[in-house]
Short mmCIF file of C-alpha atoms in Angstrom, two decimals:
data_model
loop_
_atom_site.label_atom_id
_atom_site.label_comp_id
_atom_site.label_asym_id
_atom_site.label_seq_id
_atom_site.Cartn_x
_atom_site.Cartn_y
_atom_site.Cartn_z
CA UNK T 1 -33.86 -13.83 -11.52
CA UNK T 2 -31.38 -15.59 -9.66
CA UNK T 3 -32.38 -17.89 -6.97
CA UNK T 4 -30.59 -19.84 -4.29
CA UNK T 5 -31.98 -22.27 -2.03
CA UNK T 6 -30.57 -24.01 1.24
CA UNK T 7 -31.59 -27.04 2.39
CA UNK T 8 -32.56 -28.37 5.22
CA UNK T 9 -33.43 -25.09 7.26
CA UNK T 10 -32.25 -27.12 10.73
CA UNK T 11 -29.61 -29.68 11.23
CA UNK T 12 -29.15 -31.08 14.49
CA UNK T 13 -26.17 -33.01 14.96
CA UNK T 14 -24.31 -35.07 17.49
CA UNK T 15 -20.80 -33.80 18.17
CA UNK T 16 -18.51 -36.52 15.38
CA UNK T 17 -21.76 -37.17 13.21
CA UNK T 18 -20.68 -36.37 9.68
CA UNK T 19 -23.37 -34.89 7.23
CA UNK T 20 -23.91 -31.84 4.51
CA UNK T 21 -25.56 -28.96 3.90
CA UNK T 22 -27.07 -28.26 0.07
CA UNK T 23 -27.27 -24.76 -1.74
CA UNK T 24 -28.70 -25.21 -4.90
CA UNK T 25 -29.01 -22.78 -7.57
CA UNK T 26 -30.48 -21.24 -10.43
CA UNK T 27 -28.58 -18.29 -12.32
CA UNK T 28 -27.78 -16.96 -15.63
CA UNK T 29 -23.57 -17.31 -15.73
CA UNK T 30 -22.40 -18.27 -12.79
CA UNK T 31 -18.98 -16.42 -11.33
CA UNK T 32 -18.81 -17.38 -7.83
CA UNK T 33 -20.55 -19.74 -5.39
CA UNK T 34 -19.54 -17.94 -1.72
CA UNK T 35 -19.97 -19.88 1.74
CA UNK T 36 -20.15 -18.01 4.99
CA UNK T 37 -20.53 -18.82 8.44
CA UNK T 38 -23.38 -16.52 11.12
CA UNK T 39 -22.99 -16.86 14.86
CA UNK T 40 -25.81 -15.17 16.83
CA UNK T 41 -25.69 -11.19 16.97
CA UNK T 42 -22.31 -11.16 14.49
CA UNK T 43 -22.09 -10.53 10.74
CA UNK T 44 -21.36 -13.29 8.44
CA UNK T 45 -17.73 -14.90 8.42
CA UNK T 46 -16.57 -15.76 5.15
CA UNK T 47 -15.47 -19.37 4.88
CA UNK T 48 -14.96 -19.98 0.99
CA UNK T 49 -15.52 -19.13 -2.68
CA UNK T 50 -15.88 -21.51 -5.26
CA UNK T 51 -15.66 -20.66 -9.17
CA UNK T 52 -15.69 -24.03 -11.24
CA UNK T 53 -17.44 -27.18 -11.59
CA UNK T 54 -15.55 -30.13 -9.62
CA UNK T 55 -13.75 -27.68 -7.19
CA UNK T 56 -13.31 -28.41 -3.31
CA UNK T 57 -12.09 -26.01 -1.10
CA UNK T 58 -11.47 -27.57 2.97
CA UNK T 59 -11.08 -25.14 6.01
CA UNK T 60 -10.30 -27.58 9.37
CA UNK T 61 -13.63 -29.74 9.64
CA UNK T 62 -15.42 -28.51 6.44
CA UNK T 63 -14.92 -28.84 3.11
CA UNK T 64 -16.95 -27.20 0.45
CA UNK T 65 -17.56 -28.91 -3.56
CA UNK T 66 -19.11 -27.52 -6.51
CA UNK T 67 -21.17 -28.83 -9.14
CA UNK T 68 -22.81 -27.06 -11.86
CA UNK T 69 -26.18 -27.07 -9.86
CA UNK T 70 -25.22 -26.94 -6.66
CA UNK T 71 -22.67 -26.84 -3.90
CA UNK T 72 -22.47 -29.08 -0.63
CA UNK T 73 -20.72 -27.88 2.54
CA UNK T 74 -19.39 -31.44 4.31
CA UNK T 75 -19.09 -31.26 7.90
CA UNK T 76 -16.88 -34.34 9.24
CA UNK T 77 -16.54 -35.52 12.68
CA UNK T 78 -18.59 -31.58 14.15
CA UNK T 79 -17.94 -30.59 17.57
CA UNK T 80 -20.42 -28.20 19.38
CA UNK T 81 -18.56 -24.94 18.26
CA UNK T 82 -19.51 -25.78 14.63
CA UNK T 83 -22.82 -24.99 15.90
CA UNK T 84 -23.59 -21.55 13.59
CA UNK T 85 -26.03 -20.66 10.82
CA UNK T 86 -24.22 -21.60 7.45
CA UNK T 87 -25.21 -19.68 4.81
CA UNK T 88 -24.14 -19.57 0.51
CA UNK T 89 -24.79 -17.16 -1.93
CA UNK T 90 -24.37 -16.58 -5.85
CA UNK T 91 -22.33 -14.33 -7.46
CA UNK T 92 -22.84 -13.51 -11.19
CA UNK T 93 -20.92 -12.11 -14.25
CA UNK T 94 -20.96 -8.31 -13.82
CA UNK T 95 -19.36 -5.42 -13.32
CA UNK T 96 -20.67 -4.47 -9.52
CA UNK T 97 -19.62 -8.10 -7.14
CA UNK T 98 -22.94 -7.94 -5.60
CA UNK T 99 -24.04 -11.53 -3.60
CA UNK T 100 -27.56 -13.29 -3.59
CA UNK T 101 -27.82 -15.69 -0.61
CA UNK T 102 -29.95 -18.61 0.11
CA UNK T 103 -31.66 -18.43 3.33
CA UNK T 104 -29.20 -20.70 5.41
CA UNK T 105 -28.83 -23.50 7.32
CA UNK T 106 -28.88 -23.78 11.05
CA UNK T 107 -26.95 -26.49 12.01
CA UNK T 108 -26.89 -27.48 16.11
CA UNK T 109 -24.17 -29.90 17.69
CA UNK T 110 -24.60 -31.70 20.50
CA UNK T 111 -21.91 -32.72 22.53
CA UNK R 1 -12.17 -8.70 9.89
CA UNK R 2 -11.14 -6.75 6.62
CA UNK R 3 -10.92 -3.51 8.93
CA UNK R 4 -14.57 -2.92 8.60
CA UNK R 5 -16.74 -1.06 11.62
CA UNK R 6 -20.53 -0.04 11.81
CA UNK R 7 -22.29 2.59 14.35
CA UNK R 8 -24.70 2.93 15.76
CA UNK R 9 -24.20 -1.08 16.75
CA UNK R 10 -27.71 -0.47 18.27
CA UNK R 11 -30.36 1.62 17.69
CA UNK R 12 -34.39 2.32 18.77
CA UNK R 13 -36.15 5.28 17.14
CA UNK R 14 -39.42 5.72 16.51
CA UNK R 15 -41.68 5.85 12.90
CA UNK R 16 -41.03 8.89 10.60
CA UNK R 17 -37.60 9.76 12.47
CA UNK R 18 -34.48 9.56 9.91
CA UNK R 19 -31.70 7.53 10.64
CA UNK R 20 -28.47 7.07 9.26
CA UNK R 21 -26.09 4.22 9.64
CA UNK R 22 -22.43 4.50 8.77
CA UNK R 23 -19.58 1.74 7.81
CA UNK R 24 -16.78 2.62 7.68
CA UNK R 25 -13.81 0.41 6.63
CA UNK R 26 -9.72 1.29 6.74
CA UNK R 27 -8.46 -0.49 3.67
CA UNK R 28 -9.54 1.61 0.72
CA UNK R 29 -11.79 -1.06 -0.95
CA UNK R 30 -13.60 0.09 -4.28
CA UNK R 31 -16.95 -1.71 -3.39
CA UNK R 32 -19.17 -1.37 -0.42
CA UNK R 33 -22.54 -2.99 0.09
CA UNK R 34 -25.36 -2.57 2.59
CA UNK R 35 -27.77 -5.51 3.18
CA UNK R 36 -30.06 -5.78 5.60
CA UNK R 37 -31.33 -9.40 7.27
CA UNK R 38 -34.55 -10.40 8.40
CA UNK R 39 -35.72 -13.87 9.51
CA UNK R 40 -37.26 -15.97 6.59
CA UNK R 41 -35.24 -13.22 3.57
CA UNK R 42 -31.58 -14.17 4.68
CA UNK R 43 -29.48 -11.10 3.62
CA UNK R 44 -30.94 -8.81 0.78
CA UNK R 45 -28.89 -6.36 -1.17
CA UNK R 46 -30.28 -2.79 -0.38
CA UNK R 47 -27.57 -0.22 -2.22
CA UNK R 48 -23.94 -0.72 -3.24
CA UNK R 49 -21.07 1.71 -4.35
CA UNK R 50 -18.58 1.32 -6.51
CA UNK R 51 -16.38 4.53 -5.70
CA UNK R 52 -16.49 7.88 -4.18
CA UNK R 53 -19.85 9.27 -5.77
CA UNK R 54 -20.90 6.42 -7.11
CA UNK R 55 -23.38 4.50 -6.20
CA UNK R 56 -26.69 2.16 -6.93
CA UNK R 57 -29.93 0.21 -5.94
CA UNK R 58 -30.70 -3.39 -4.94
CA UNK R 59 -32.90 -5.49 -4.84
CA UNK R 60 -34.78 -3.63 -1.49
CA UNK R 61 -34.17 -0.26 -1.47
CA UNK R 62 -37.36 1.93 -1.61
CA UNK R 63 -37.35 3.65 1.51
CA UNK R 64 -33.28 4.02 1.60
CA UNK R 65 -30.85 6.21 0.16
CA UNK R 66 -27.07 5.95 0.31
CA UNK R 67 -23.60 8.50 0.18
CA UNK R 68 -20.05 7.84 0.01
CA UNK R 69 -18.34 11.38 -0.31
CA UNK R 70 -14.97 9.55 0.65
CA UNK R 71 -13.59 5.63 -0.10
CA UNK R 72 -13.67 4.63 3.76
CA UNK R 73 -17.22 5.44 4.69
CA UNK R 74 -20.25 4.47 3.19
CA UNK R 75 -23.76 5.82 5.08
CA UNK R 76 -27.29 4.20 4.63
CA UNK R 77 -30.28 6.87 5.51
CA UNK R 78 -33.70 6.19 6.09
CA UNK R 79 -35.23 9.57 5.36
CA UNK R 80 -38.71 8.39 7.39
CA UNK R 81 -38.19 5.38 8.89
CA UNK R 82 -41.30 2.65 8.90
CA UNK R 83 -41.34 -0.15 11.04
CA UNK R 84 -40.93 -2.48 8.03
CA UNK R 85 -37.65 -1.28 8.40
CA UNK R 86 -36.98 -2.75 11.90
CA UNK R 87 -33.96 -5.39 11.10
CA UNK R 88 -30.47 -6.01 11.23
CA UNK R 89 -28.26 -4.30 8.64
CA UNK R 90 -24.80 -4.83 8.08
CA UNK R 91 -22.37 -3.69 5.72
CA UNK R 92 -19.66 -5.58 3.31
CA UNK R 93 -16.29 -5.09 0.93
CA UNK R 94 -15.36 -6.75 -1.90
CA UNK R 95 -11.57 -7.54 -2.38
CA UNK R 96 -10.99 -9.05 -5.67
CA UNK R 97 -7.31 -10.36 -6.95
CA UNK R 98 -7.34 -10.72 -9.96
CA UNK R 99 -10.88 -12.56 -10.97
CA UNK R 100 -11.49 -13.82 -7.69
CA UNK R 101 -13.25 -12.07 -4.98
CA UNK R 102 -14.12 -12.04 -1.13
CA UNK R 103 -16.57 -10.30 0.48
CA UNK R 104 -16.52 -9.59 3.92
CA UNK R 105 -19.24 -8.28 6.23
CA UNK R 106 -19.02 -5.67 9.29
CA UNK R 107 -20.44 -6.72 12.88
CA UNK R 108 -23.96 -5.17 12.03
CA UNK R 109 -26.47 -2.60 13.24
CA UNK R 110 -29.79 -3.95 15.14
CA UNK R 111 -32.32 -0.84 14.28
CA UNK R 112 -35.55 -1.04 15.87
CA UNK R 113 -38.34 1.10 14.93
CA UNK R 114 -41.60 1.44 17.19
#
């Protein structure tokens, strides 16, 4: 079974403190490793999707890498309106697309 | 936005009523998907199509069935809804080029059931 797991559940930040988020996970044949942003009350926003070890994909103040275990979204330099649940999620090898997502990160910027 | 809408955007009903949720989305995607997300889960897969008549099950979906007689609307029923069912469900496309892909979600529907 395919699992994905987001660490830490809460981030609290002060606007222009750098740090990163971790999704780590565990699946049989990876395809695609998708980011998303959640603001309160609105579906997810996709941000990214990675497909290969070593590969970095940047959008404005994030930037999103790839490893074979895991992925980190950096955040450099936040300001308050990067304050949003973050979440990933794993797609596999088959013939239907279909996403399993970690339970996301809450990250809160302070100004 | 990937031209995708959901109705109801809100909706209360009470246990053992059916409810049906529709997306609908205006770009003739193959793929549609309808999670629903509940604090603690994140978003679990409840049914997915992958054409006009075609369709199958998620992870979660005792309890729901699905339809798509045409490409641009996709409906999720609960035949007798429970209150286990109270969350937030939203619906998403796949676009693929080639062998990537993108998924995009709808704005969701908050269904409470008393």
């Amino acid at each position: 079974e395919d699992q994905v797991t987001q660490s830490p559940e809460a981030l609290r930040l002060q606007e222009g403190e750098s740090s990163s988020l971790n999704c780590s996970y565990t699946v049989s044949g990876l395809r695609g490793l998708f980011w998303y942003r959640q603001d309160p009350g609105k579906g997810p926003e996709f941000l990214f999707t990675l497909y290969s070890a070593g590969e970095e994909k940047e959008k404005e103040r994030l930037k999103a890498t790839l490893t074979k275990k895991e992925s980190f979204l950096h955040i450099t330099a936040p300001k308050p309106e990067d304050s949003a649940t973050y979440l990933c999620a794993v797609q596999v090898w088959s013939n239907d697309y279909k996403l399993s997502f970690g339970a996301g990160t809450t990250v809160t910027v302070r100004a | 936005d990937a031209g995708i809408t959901q109705s109801p955007r809100h909706k209360v009903t009470e246990t053992g009523t059916p409810v049906t949720l529709r997306c609908h989305q205006t770009e003739n995607h193959r793929y549609m998907y309808w999670y629903r997300q509940d604090p603690g889960h994140g978003l679990r897969l409840i049914h997915y199509s992958y054409g006009v008549k075609d369709t199958d099950k998620g992870e979660v979906s005792d309890g729901y069935s699905v339809s798509r007689s045409k490409t641009e609307d996709f409906l999720l029923t609960l035949e007798s809804a429970t209150s286990s069912q109270t969350s937030v469900y939203f619906c998403a496309i796949s676009e693929s080029v080639g062998d990537r892909d993108e998924q995009f979600f709808g704005p969701g529907t908050r269904l409470t059931v008393l």
